[in-house]
XYZ file of C-alpha atoms in Angstrom:
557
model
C -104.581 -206.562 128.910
C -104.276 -210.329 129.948
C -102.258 -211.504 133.451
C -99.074 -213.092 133.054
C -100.748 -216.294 134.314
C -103.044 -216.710 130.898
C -100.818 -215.455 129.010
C -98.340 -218.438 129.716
C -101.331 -220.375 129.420
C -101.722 -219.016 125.963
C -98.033 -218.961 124.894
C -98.309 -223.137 126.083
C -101.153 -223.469 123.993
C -100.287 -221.836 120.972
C -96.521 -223.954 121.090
C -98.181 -227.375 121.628
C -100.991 -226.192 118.277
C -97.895 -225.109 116.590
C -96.591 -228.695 116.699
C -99.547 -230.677 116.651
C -102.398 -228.752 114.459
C -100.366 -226.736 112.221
C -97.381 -229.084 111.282
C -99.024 -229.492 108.194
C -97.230 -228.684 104.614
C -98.453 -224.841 104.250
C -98.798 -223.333 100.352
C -95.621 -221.069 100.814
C -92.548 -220.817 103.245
C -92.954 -217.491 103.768
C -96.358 -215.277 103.807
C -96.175 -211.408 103.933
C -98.058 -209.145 103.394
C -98.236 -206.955 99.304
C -95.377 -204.303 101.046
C -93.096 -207.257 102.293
C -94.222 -207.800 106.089
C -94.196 -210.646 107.559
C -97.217 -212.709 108.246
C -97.345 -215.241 110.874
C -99.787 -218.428 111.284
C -101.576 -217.077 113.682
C -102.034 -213.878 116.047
C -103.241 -214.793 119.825
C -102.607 -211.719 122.440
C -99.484 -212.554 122.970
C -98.682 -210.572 119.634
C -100.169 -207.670 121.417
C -98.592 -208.085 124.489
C -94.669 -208.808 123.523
C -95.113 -205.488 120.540
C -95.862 -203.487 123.964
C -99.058 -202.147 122.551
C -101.452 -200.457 125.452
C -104.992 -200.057 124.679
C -105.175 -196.915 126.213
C -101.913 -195.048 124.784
C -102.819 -196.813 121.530
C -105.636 -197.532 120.743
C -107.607 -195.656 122.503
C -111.882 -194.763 121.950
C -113.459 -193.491 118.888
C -113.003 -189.655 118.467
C -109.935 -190.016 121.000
C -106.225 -189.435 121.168
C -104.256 -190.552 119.424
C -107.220 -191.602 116.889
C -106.430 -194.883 116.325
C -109.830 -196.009 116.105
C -111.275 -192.997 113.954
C -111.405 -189.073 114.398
C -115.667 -189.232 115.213
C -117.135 -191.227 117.991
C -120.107 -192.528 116.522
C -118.297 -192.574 112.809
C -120.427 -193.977 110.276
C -123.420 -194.262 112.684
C -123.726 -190.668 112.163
C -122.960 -190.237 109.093
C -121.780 -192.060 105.998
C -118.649 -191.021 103.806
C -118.944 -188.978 101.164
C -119.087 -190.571 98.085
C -117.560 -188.137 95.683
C -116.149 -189.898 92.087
C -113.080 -188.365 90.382
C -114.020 -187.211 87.052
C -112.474 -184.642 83.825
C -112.737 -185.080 80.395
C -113.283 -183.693 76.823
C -114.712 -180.277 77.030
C -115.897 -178.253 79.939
C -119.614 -179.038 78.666
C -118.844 -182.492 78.336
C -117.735 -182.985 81.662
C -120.528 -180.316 83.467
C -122.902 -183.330 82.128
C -121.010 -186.220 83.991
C -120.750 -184.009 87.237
C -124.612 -183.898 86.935
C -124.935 -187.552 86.168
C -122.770 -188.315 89.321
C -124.803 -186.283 91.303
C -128.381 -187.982 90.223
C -126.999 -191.296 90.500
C -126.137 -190.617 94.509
C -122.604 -189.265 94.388
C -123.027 -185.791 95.491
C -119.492 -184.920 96.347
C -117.844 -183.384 93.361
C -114.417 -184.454 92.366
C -112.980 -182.790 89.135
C -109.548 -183.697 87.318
C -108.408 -181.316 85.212
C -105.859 -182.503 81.990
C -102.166 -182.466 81.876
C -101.817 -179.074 79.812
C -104.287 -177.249 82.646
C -101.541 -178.955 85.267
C -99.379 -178.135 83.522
C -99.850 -174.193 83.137
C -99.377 -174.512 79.089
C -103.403 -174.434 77.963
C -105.496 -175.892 74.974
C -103.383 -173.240 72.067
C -99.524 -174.387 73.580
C -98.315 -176.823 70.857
C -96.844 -179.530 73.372
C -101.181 -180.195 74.555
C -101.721 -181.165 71.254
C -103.344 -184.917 71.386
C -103.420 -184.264 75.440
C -106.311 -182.140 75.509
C -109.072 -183.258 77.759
C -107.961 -186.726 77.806
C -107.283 -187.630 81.221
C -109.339 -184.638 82.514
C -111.346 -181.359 82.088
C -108.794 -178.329 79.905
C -109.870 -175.084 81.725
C -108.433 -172.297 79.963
C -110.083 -169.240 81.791
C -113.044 -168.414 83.842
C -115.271 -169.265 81.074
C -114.223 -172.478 80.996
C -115.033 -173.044 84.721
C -118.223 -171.220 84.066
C -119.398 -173.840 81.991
C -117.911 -176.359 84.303
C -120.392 -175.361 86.752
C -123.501 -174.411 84.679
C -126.381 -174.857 86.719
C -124.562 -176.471 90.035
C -124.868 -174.159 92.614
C -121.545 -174.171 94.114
C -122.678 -173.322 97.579
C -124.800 -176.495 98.175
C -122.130 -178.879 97.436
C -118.353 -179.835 98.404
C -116.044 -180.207 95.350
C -112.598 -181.378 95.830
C -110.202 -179.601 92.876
C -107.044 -181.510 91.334
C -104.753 -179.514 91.182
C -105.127 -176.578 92.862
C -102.553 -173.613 92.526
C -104.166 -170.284 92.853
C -105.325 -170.014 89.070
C -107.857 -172.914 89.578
C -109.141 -171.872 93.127
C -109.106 -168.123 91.815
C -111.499 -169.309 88.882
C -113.886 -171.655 91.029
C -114.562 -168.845 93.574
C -114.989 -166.379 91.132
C -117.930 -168.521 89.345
C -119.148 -169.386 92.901
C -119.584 -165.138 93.501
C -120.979 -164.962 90.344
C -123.688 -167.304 91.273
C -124.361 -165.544 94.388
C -122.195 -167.784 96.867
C -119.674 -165.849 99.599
C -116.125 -167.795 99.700
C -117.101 -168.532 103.233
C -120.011 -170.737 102.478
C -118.115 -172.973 100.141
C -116.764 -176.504 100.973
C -114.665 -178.630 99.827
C -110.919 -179.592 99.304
C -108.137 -178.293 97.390
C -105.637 -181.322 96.145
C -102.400 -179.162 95.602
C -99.816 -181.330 97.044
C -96.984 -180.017 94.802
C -94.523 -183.047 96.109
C -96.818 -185.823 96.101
C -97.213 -185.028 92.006
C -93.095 -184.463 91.917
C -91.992 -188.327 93.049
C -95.352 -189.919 91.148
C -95.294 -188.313 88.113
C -92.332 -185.752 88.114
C -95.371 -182.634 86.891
C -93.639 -179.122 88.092
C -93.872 -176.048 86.627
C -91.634 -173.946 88.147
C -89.125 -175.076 90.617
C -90.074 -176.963 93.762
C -90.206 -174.295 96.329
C -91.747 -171.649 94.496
C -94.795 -174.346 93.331
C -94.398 -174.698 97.634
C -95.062 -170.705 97.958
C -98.116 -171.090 95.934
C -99.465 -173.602 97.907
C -99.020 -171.821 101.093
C -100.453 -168.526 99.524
C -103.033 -171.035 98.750
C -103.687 -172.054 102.297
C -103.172 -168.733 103.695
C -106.285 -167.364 101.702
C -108.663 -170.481 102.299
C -107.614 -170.066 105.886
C -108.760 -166.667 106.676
C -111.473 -166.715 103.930
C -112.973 -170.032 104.019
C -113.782 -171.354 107.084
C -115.153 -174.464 105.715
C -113.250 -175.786 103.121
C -109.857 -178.198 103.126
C -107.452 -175.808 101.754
C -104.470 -178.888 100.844
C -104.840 -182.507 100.277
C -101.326 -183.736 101.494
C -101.764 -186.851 98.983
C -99.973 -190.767 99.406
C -102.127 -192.169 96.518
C -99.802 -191.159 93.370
C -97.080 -192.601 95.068
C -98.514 -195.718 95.882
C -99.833 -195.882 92.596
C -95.864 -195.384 91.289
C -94.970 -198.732 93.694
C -94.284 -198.006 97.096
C -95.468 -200.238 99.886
C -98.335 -199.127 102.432
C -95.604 -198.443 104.994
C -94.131 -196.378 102.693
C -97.011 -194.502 101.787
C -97.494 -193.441 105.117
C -94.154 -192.526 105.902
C -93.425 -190.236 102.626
C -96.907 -188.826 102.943
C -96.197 -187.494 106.616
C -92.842 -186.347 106.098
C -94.729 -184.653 102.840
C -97.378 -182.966 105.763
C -94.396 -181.915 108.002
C -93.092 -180.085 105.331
C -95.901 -178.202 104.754
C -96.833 -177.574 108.246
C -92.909 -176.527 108.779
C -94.041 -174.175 105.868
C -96.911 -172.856 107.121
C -96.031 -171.663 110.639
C -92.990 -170.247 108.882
C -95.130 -167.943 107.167
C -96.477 -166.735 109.955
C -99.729 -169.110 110.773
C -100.567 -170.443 114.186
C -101.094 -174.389 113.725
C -104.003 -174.551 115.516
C -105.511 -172.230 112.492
C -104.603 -174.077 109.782
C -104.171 -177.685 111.518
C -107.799 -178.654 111.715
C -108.517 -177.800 107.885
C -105.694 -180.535 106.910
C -106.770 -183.081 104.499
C -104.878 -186.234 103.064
C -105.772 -188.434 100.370
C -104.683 -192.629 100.445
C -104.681 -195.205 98.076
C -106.939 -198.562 98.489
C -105.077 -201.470 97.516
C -105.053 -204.784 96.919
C -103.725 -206.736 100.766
C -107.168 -206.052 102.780
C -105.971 -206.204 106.021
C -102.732 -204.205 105.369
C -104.594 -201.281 104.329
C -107.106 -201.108 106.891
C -103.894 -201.245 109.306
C -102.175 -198.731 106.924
C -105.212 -196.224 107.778
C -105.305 -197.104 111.337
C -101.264 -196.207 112.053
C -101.752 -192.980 110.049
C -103.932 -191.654 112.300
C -101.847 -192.409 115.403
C -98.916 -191.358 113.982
C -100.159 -188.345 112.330
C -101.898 -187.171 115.785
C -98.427 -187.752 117.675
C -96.695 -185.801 115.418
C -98.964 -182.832 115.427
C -99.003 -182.867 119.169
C -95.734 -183.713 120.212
C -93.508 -181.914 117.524
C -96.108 -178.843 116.508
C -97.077 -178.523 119.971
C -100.961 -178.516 118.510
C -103.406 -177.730 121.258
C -106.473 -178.210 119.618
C -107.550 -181.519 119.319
C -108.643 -181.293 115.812
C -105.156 -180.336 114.505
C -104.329 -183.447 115.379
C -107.220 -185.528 113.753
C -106.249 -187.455 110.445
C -109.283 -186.451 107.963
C -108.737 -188.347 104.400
C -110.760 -189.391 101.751
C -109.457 -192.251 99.534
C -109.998 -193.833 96.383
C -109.117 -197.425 94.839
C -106.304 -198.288 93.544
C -106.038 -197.634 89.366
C -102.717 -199.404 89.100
C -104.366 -202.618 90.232
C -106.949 -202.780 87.556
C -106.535 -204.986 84.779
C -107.373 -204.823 80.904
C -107.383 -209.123 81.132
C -110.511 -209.994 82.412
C -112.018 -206.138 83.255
C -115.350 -207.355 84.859
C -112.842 -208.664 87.524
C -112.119 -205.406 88.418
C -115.186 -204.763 89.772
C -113.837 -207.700 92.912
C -110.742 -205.653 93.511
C -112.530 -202.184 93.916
C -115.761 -203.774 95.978
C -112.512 -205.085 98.430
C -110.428 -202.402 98.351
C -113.544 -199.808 99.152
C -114.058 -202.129 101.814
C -111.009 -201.934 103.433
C -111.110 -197.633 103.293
C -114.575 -197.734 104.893
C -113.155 -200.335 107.731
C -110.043 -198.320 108.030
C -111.993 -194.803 108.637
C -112.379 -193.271 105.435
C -114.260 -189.634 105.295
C -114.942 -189.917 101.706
C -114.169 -192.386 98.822
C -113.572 -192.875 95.279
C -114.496 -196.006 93.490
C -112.878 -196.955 90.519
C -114.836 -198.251 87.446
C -113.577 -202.025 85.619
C -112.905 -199.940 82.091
C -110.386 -197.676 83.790
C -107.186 -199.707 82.938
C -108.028 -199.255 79.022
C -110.203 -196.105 78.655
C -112.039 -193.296 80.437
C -115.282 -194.918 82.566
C -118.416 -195.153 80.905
C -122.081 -193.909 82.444
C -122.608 -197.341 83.011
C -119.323 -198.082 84.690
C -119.285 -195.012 86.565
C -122.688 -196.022 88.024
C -121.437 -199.481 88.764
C -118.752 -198.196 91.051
C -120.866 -195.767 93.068
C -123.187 -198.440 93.797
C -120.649 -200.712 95.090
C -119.923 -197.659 97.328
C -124.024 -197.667 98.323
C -124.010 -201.295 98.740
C -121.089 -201.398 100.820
C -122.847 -198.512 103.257
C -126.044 -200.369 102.978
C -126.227 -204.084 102.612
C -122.614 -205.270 104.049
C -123.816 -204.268 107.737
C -120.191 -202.629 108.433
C -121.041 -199.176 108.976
C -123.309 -200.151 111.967
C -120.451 -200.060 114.991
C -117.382 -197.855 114.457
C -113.739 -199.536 113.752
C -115.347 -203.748 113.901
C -111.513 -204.326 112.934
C -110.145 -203.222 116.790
C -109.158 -205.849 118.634
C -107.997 -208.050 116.246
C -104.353 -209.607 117.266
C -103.395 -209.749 113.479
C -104.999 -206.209 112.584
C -102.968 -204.466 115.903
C -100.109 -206.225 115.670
C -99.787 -205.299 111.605
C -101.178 -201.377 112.269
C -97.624 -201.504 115.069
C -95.316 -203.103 112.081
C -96.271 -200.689 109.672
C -96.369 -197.804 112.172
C -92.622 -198.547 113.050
C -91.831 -198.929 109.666
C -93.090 -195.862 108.400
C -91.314 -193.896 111.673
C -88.328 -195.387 110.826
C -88.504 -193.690 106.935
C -90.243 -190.147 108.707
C -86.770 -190.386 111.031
C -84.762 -190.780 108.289
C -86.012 -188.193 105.926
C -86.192 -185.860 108.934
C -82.176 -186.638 109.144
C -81.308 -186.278 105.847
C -83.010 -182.802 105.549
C -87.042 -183.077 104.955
C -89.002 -184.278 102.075
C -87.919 -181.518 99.277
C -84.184 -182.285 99.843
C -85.214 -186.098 99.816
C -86.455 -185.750 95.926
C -83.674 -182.723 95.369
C -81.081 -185.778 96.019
C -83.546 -188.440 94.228
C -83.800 -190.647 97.848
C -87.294 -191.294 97.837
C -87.908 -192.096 94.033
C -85.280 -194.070 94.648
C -87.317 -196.269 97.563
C -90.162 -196.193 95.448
C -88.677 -197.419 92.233
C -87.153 -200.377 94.298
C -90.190 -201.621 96.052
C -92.137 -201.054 92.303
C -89.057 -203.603 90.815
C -89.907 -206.257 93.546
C -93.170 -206.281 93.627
C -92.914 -206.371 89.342
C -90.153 -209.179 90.120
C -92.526 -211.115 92.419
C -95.247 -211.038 89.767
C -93.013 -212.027 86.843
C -92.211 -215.360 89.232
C -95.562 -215.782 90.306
C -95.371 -215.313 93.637
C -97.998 -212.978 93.819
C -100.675 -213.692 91.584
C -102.956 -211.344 89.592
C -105.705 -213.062 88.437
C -106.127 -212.991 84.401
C -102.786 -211.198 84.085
C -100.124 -214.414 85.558
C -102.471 -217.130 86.129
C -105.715 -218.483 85.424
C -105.742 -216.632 81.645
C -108.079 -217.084 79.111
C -107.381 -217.147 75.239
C -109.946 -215.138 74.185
C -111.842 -212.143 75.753
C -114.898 -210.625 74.836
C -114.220 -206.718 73.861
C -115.751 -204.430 75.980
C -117.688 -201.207 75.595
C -115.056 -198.371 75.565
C -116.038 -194.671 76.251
C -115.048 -192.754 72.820
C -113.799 -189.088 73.068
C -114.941 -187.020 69.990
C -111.649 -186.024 68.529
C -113.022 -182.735 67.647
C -113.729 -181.006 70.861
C -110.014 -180.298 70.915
C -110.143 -177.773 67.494
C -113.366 -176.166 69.527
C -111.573 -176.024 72.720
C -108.346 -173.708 70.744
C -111.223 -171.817 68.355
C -112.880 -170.622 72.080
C -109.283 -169.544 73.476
C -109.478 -167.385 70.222
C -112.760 -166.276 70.458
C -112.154 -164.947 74.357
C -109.135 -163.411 73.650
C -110.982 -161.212 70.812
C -113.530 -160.440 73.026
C -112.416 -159.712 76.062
C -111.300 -156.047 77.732
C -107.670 -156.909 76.837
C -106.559 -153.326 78.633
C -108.093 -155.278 81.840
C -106.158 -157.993 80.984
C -103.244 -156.142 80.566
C -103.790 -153.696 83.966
C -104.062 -157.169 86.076
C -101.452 -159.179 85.123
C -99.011 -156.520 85.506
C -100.195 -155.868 89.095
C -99.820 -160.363 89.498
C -96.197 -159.361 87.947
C -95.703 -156.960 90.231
C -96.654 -158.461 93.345
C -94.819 -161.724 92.468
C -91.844 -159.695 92.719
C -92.822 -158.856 95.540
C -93.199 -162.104 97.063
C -96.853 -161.400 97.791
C -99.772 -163.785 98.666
C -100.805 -163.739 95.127
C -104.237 -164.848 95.517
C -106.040 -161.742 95.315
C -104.124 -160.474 92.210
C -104.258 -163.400 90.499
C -108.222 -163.382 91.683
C -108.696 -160.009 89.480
C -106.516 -160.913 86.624
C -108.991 -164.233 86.078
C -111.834 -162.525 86.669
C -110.495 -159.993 83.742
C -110.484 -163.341 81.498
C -106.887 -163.701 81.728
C -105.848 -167.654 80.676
C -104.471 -169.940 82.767
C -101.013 -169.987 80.534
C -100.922 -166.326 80.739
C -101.630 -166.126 84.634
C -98.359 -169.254 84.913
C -96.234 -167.093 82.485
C -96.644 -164.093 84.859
C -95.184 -167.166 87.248
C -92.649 -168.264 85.480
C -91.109 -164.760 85.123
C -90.509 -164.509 88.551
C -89.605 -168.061 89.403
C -87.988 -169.475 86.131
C -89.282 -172.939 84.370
C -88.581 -176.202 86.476
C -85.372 -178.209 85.584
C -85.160 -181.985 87.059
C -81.444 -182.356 88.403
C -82.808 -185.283 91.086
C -81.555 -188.797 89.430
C -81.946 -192.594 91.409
C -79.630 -193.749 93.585
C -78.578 -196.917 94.877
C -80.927 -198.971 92.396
């Protein structure tokens, strides 16, 4: 980009500042970045030029190869992100009136959690959901629990994004969407059923890892044929940033997570260039500004070179990074909470600079409770005044061209190639947590970050430095402990109800076509739609497959 002439000019310049303007005694000896990269004093193009990096085969145009810059040309002069809030909790009623709330207050893009026992296959009546129920999410037991949900949303004039998604919960949201009158191919929206992101984070499996990794693909399959317009897998990075990884890290286990789906997918018999343009991934926004806008940036590149080059993708939207994000929960604080609302307003800043296509903002009570209306409204204005008032939605990617920002997107690009290269060698992503290698990475970047805190060296404000004696209590959202008796009383009231010959008729057709090996969509479709529970419909499941047993353990720690 520069002659060889200016850029000696440059390189003599920069030496002659070094010793003369910037001798000075600095705060530190060493400045990196929150994941461990170096930082130097300053970036001038010869950073750009002596990485190797080439506008062209880099960096490229908006809504070009390799995507650097963004998948859309005109970005958010088009359109804005989405701003969809992630939200589940008490009772199905309970949360159908926060959906609606969302919506008035200008967050029209659904995004529902459901709780641990749902997740977890085991419903309200199991005795291990006792105390679990609802708490950090919506319990759906059966249809009727999604059809209250839903009351009065009309599921074909909005996108809803669905954590997690196996086929009982996709099963169940269709089936309310055809009873309101909505074909599955006019529904959009994203299913989040990475089964390994949710294995290194939080170690929640059901049955063992590659029959959860059948589901999913059943799962794909059917969205693929049947809904044109909907995301049918959210390959996720943000639980495991959340656990401790670094950003480079992040993007390297998240990828090698995507190959291994993709691997899955064409080995069931899918062309890429199907599936490939419906591909979704979900990042975390955290605390280092400029290494997460860079983190977004060498996603995208990477992500399109490895759809091209490896999976041979000729479309151009298989090989388009399409994410939506949300802020980072593990950086909130209970010290100080009204500080919180800083950390999101930066981090959401840093997703919309680094490309985002939809975002979640957290709200300043989540570190002690579920959000409030009030904090909830809070953090979907700081989305509106970001898109609004901060002016940086007005030109697409203003970050390009910055030495520091290109020069950081190449370190953690080569960084997270070098992890992709090594899972890749040591046999792909499942046999990476089978053997416990990358919990292992994670757990050791999560013990020096912790160690760096503990020493000061990085700072978090009201936690490790500048601390105050006493702090105001704040205004806590309170659960009413006794939606969780009326959530087990309604279990009992459906199954006395119901057609349980129905019930009976479908699941042994799911049984049977488990056994199989089936797509087990449509079965499992008609044994929901007979009122069959969730824990019956993962019981059918668990006969075939057997329960989960962890045998992965950390190495090397």
């Amino acid at each position: 980009m520069y002659d060889r002439d200016t850029l000696d000019e440059i390189k003599k310049a920069k030496e002659e500042w070094d010793k003369e303007t910037a001798k000075g005694r600095e705060r530190k000896d060493r400045f990196t970045t929150m994941g461990g990269i170096d930082v130097d004093r300053l970036y001038t193009p010869l950073d750009v030029e002596e990485r190797g990096i080439d506008y062209m085969r880099d960096i490229s145009l908006p809504g070009q190869y390799p995507y650097t810059r963004g998948i859309h040309p005109t970005m958010y002069r088009g359109r804005l992100w989405t701003v969809r809030q992630f939200m589940g909790f008490g009772d199905p009623s309970k949360s159908n009136e926060r959906l609606k709330y969302l919506m008035k207050s200008g967050a029209p893009g659904l995004n529902v959690a459901f709780d641990l026992p749902t997740i977890n296959g085991l419903g309200s009546d199991h005795p291990l959901s006792r105390g679990e129920i609802g708490r950090d999410g919506v319990p759906v037991n059966s249809l009727e629990d999604m059809e209250a949900l839903f009351d009065g949303i009309p599921l074909g004039d909005v996108s809803s994004s669905l954590v997690i998604a196996y086929p009982p919960i996709p099963c169940m949201y269709i089936a309310v969407a055809e009873k309101q009158g909505f074909r599955p191919d006019q529904l959009r929206g994203t299913y989040q059923n990475d089964s390994i992101c949710r294995d290194v984070a939080a170690n929640v499996r059901v049955i063992p890892r590659r029959a959860e990794l059948k589901l999913t693909v059943d799962v794909v399959e059917h969205a693929t044929k049947y809904m044109p317009l909907w995301y049918p897998i959210s390959i996720v990075g943000y639980q495991i940033r959340e656990k401790g990884c670094t950003a480079a890290q992040e993007v390297g286990f998240t990828l090698s997570d995507g190959i291994e789906f993709v691997n899955a997918f064409i080995e069931r018999g899918m062309d890429v260039d199907t599936f490939g343009p419906r591909l979704s991934f979900m990042w975390n926004a955290h605390n280092d500004f400029f290494e997460e806008i860079a983190k977004y940036r060498a996603a995208r590149r990477i992500w399109a070179r490895i759809m091209k080059e490896r999976f041979k993708a000729k479309n151009p939207r298989s090989m388009q990074l399409r994410f939506h994000t949300q802020t980072s929960g593990v950086s909130l604080t209970a010290q100080q909470p009204m500080n919180n609302a800083v950390r999101v307003a930066i981090q959401g800043l840093a997703a919309v600079l680094g490309g985002t296509q939809s975002l979640h903002t957290d709200s300043i009570d989540e570190a002690m409770a579920l959000p409030t209306e009030e904090s909830v409204k809070l953090a979907v204005r700081t989305q509106h005044v970001i898109a609004h008032e901060s002016g940086v939605a007005n030109t697409v990617d203003p970050m390009a061209g910055s030495f520091f920002v290109e020069s950081l997107t190449k370190d953690i690009e080569d960084e997270a190639m070098a992890y992709i290269e090594e899972i890749d060698k040591r046999g792909g992503v499942i046999e990476c947590i089978d053997n416990g290698y990358i919990q292992s990475e994670v757990t050791k970047s999560a013990f020096a970050y912790q160690t760096k805190v503990e020493k000061k060296e990085e700072i978090i404000v009201g936690v490790n430095d500048f601390i105050e004696d006493e702090e105001a209590e704040p205004n806590l959202l309170e659960i009413d402990e006794g939606f969780e008796r009326r959530m087990v009383q309604s279990l009992e009231d459906l199954k006395a109800s119901r057609d349980q010959s129905a019930v009976d008729r479908t699941l042994d057709k799911l049984r049977e076509a488990a056994f199989r090996d089936e797509n087990l969509m449509d079965t499992t479709m008609e044994a929901a739609k007979a009122y069959a529970t969730l824990r019956e419909l993962w019981d059918v499941y668990k006969e075939r497959w057997g329960s989960f047993d962890e045998k992965s353990h950390l190495t090397g720690i």
